[in-house]
Short mmCIF file of C-alpha atoms (C1' of nucleotides) in Angstrom, two decimals:
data_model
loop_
_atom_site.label_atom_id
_atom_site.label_comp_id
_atom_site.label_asym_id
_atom_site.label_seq_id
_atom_site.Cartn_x
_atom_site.Cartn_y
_atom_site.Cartn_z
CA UNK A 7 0.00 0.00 0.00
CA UNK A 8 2.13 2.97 1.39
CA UNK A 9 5.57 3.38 -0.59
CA UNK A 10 8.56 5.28 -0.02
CA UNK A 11 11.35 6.43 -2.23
CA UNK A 12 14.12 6.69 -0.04
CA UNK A 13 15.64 8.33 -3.33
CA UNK A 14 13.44 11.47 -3.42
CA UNK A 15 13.62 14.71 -2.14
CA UNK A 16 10.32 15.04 -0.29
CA UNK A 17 11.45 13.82 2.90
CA UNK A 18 10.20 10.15 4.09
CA UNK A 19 7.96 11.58 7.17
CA UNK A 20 6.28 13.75 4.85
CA UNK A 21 5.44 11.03 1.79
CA UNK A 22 4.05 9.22 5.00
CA UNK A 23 1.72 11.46 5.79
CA UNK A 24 0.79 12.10 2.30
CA UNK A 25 -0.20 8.74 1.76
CA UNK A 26 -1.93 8.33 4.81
CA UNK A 27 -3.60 12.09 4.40
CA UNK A 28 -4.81 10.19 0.79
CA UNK A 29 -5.83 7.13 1.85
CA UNK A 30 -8.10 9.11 4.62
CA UNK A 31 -9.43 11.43 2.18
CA UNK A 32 -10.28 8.61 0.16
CA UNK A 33 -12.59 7.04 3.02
CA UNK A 34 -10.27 4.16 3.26
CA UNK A 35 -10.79 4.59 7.23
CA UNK A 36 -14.04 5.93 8.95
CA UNK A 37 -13.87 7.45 12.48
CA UNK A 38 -13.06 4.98 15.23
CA UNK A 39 -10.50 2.91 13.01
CA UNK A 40 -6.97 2.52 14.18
CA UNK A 41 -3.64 2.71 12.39
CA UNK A 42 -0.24 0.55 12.73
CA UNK A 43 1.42 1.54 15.77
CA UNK A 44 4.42 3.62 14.94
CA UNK A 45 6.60 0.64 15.60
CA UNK A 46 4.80 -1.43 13.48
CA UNK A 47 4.46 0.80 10.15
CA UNK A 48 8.19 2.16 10.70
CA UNK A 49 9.42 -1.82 10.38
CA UNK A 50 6.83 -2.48 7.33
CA UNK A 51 8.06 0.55 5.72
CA UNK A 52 11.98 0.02 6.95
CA UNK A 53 12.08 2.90 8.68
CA UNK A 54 13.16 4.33 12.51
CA UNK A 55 9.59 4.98 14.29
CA UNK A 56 10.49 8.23 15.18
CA UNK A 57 10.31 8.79 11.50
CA UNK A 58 6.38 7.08 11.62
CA UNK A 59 5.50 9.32 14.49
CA UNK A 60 6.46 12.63 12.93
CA UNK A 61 4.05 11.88 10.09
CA UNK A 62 1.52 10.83 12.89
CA UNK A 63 2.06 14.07 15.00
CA UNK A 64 1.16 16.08 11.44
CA UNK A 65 -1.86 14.28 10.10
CA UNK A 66 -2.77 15.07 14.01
CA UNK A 67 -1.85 18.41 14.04
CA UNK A 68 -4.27 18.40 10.66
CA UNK A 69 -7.05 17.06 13.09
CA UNK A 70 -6.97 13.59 11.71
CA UNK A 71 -6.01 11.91 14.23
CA UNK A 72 -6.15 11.31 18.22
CA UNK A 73 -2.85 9.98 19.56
CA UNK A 74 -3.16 8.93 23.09
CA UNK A 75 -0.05 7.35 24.58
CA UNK A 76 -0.38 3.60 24.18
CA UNK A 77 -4.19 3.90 22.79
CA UNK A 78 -2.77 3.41 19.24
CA UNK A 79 -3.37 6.48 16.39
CA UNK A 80 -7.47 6.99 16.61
CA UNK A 81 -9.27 8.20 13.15
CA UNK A 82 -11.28 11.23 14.11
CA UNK A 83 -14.13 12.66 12.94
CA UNK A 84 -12.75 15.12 11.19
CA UNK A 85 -14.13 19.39 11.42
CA UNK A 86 -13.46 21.25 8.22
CA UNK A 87 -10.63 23.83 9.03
CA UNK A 88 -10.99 27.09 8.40
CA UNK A 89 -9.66 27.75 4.79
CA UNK A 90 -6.78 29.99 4.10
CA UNK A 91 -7.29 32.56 1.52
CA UNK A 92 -4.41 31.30 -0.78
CA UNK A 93 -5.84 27.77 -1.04
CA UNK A 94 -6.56 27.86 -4.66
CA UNK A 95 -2.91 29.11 -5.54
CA UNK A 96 -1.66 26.43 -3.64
CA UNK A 97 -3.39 24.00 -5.96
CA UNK A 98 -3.69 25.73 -9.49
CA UNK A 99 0.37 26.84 -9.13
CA UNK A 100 1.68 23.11 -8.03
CA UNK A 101 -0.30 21.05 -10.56
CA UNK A 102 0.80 23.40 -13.61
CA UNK A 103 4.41 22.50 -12.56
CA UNK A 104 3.67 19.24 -11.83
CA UNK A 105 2.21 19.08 -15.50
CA UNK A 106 4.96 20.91 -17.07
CA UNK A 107 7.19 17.73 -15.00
CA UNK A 108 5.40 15.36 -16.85
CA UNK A 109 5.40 16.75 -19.88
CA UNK A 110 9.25 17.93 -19.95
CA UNK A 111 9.85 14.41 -19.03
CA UNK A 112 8.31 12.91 -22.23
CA UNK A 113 4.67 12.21 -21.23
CA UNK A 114 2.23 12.93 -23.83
CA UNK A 115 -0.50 15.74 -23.49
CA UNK A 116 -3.07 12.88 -25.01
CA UNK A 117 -2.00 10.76 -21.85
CA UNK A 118 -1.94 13.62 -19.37
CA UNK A 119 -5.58 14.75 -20.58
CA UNK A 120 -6.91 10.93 -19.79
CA UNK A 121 -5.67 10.85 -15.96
CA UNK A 122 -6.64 14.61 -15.35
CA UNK A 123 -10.29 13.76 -16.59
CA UNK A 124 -10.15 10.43 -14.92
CA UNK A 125 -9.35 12.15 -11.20
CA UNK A 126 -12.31 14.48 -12.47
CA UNK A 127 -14.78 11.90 -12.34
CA UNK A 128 -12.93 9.92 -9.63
CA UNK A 129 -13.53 13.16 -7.76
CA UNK A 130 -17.40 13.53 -8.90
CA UNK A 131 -18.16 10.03 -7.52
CA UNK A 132 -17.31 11.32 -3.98
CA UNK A 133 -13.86 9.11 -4.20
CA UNK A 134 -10.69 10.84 -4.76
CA UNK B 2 5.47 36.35 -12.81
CA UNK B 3 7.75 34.47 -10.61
CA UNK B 4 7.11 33.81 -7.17
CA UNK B 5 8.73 32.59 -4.53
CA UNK B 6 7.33 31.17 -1.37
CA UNK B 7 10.33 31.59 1.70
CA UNK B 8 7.82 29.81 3.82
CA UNK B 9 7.77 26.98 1.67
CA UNK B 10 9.52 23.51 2.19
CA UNK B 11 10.27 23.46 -1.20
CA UNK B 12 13.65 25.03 -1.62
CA UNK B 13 13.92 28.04 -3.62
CA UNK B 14 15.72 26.98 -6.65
CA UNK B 15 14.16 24.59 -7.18
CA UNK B 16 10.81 26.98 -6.95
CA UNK B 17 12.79 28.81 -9.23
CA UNK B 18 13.35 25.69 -11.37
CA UNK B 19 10.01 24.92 -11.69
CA UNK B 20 8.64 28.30 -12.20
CA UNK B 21 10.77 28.63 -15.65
CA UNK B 22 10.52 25.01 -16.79
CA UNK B 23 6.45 25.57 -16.52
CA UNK B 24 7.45 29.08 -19.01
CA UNK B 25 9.29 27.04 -21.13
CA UNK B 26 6.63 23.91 -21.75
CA UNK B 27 4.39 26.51 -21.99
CA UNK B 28 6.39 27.99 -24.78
CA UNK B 29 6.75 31.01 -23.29
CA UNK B 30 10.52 31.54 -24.88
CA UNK B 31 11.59 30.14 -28.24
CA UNK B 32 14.93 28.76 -28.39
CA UNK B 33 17.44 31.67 -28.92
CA UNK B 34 16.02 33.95 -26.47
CA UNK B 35 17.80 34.68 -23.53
CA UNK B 36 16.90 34.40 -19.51
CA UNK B 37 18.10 37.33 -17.05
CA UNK B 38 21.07 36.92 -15.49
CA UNK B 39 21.57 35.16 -12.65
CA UNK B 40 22.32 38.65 -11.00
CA UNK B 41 18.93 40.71 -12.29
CA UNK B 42 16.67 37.62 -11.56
CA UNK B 43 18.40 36.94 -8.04
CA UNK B 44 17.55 40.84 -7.28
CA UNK B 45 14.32 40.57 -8.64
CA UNK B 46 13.35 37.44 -6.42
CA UNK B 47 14.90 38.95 -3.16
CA UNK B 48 17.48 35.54 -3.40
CA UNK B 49 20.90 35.26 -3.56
CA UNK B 50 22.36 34.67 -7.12
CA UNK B 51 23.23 31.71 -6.48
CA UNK B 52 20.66 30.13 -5.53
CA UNK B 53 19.40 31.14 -9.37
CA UNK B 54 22.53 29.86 -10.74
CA UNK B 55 21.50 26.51 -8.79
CA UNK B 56 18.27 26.46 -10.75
CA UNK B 57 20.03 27.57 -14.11
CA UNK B 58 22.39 24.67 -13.36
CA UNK B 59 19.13 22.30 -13.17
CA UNK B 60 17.15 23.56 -15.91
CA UNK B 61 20.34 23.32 -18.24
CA UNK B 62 21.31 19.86 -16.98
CA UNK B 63 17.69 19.01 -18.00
CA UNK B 64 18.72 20.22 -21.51
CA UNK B 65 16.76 23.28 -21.59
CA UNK B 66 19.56 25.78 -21.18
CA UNK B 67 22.63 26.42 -22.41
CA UNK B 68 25.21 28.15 -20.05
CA UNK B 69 28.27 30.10 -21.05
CA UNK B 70 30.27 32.30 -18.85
CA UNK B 71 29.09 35.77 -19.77
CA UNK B 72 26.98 34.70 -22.24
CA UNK B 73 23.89 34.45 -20.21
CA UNK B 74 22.08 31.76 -20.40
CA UNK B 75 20.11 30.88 -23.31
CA UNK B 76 17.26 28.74 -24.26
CA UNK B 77 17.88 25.55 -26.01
CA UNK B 78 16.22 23.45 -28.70
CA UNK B 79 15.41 20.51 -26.48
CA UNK B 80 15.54 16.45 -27.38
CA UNK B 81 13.29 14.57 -25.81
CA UNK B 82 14.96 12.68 -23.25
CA UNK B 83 14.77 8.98 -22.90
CA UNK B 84 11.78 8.17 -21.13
CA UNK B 85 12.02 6.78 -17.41
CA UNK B 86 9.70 3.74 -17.34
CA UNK B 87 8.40 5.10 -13.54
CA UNK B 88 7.37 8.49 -14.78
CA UNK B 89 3.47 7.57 -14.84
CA UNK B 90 3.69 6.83 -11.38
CA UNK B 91 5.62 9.83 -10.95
CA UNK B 92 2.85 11.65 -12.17
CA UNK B 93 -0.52 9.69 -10.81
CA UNK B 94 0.78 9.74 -7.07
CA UNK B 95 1.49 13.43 -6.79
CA UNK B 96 -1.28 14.51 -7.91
CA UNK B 97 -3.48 12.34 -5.80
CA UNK B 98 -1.60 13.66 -2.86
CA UNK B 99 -2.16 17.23 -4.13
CA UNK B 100 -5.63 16.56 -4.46
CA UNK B 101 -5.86 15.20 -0.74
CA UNK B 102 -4.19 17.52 0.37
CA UNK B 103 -6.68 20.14 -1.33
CA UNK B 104 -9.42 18.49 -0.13
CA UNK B 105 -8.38 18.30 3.20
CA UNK B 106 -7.74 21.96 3.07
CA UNK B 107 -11.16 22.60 2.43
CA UNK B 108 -11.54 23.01 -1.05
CA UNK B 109 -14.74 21.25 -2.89
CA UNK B 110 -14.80 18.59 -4.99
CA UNK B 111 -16.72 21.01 -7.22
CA UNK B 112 -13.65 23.62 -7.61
CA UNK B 113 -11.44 20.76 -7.88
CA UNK B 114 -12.69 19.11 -11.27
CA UNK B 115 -13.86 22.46 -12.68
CA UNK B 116 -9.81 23.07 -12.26
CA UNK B 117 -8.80 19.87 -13.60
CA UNK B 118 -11.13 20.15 -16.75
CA UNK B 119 -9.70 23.52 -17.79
CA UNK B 120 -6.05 22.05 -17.05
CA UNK B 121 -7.20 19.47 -19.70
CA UNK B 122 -8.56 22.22 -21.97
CA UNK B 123 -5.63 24.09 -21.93
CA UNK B 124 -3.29 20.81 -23.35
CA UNK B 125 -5.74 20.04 -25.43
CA UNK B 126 -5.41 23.43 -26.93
CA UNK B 127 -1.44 22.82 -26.83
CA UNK B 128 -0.72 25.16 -24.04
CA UNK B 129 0.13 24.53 -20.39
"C1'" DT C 5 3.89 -7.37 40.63
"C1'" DT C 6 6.50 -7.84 36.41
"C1'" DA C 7 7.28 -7.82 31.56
"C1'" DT C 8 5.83 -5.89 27.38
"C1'" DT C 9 4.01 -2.47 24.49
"C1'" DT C 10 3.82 2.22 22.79
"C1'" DG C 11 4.23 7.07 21.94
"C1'" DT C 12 7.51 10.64 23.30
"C1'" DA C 13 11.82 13.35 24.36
"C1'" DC C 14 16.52 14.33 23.68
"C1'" DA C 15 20.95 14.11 21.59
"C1'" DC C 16 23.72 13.14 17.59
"C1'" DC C 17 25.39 13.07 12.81
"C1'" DA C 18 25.23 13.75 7.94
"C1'" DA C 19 23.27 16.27 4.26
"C1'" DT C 20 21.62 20.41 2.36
"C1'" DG C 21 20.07 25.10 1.40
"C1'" DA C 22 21.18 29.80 1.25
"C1'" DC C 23 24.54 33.10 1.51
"C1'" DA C 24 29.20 35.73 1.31
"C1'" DG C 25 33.03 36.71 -1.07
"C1'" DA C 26 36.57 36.08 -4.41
"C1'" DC C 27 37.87 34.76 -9.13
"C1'" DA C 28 38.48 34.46 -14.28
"C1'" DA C 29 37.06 35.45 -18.59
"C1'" DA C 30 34.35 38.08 -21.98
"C1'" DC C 31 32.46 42.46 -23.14
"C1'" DA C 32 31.85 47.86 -23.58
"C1'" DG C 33 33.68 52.26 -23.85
"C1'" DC C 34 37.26 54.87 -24.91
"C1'" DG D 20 44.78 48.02 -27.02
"C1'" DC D 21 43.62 49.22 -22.26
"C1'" DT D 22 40.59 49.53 -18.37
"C1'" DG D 23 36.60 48.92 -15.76
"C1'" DT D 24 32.36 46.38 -15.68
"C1'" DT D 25 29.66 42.40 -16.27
"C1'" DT D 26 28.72 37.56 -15.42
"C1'" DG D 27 28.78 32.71 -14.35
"C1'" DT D 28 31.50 29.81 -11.31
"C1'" DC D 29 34.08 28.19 -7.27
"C1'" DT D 30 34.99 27.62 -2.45
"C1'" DG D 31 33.86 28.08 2.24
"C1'" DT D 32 30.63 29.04 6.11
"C1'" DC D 33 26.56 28.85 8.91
"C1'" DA D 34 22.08 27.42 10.22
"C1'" DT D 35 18.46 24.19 9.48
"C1'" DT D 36 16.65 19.75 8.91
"C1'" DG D 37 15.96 14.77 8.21
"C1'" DG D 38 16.73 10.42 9.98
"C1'" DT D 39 18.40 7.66 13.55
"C1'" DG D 40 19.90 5.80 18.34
"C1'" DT D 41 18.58 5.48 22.80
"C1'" DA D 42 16.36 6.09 26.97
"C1'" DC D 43 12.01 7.09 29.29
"C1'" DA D 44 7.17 7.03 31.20
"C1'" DA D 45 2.88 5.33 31.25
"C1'" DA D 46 -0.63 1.94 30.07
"C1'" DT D 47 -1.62 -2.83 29.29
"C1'" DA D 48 -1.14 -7.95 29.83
"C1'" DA D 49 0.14 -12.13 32.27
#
DNA sequence: TTATTTGTACACCAATGACAGACAAACAGC
DNA sequence: GCTGTTTGTCTGTCATTGGTGTACAAATAA
């Protein structure tokens, strides 16, 4: 499921939690469920735990989850936050360069246009 | 046109980077024309120059530049480079995350696609 | 009680990002 | 030609950060 490229430069906590962040977006978890123990996820992903629990203190700090000492990392029911102004620019300005990525690095605009409209209707049906 | 983000994790030349590779797919500059040097765009940005010369470095090692000493750096007719067989899922994954992440920030679903479709529209139309 | 589990705190080391300053070569003006 | 300026590069420095090692405290299990 989760995978880490020890090779990039988006450090390893912070793939973590944008995995995770994904996979909770997604619904993959409802309110109530549990996730690996730090120990646990940091040996499945061959990393320290320290490393787990930094992504777990962030998707907390994000209001995701409830870590209790020894209770495990608790899904929450999760309160919209309030939403910063710049939001949009902090979409519409990373996906053009993450387009202009794919497309220096050979992928074609006919391919490109497929997966954009397939998230679109990914996103319509409530998934992600 | 550029902008730079100090609060950003994403170090600056390679904001810089991706600000001008996004010009260039875009076709913003033909091959021939000439970027600012390092020294003008560094002022402009509020950065040292050389973090810019880090990002010309980049961008020309990605074949889109040429550098020569005093010559400024100047825009390249670019090969296609060999295609890295991961670079769908170098696409796919980071933009799922920046969608999460989107949603989780409070945009809607709604926003989202509208964004994507014109994204699509635009390389349809052979633009960026 | 005792051993184990589990998230946390603290220190350490290597890597890196940004900057400062100096340098060498090409250019502009004369 | 000569001289001063321009311009990308090189080297070193400093602070920050990412990942890890290790110990700890509290809750749970036997």
């Amino acid at each position: 499921m989760l995978q880490i490229d020890l090779a990039s430069n988006v450090p390893v906590y912070e793939q973590i939690a944008n995995g995770l962040r994904a996979e909770l977006v997604a619904g993959h978890f409802g309110p109530g469920d549990k996730l690996p123990t730090v120990r646990t996820l940091a040996i499945d992903l061959g990393v320290h735990h320290n490393t787990v629990a930094q992504a777990y203190r962030q998707l907390a700090g994000e209001g995701w989850l409830e870590l209790k000492r020894h209770r495990g990392a608790v899904i929450q029911e999760r309160r919209l936050r309030p939403n910063r102004p710049d939001v949009p620019e902090r979409f519409t300005r990373p996906l053009r360069e993450l387009l202009a990525k794919a497309l220096a690095e050979g992928l074609s605009r006919k391919w490109l246009i497929r997966e954009l409209m397939a998230s679109a209707h990914r996103l319509q049906e409530g998934g992600l």
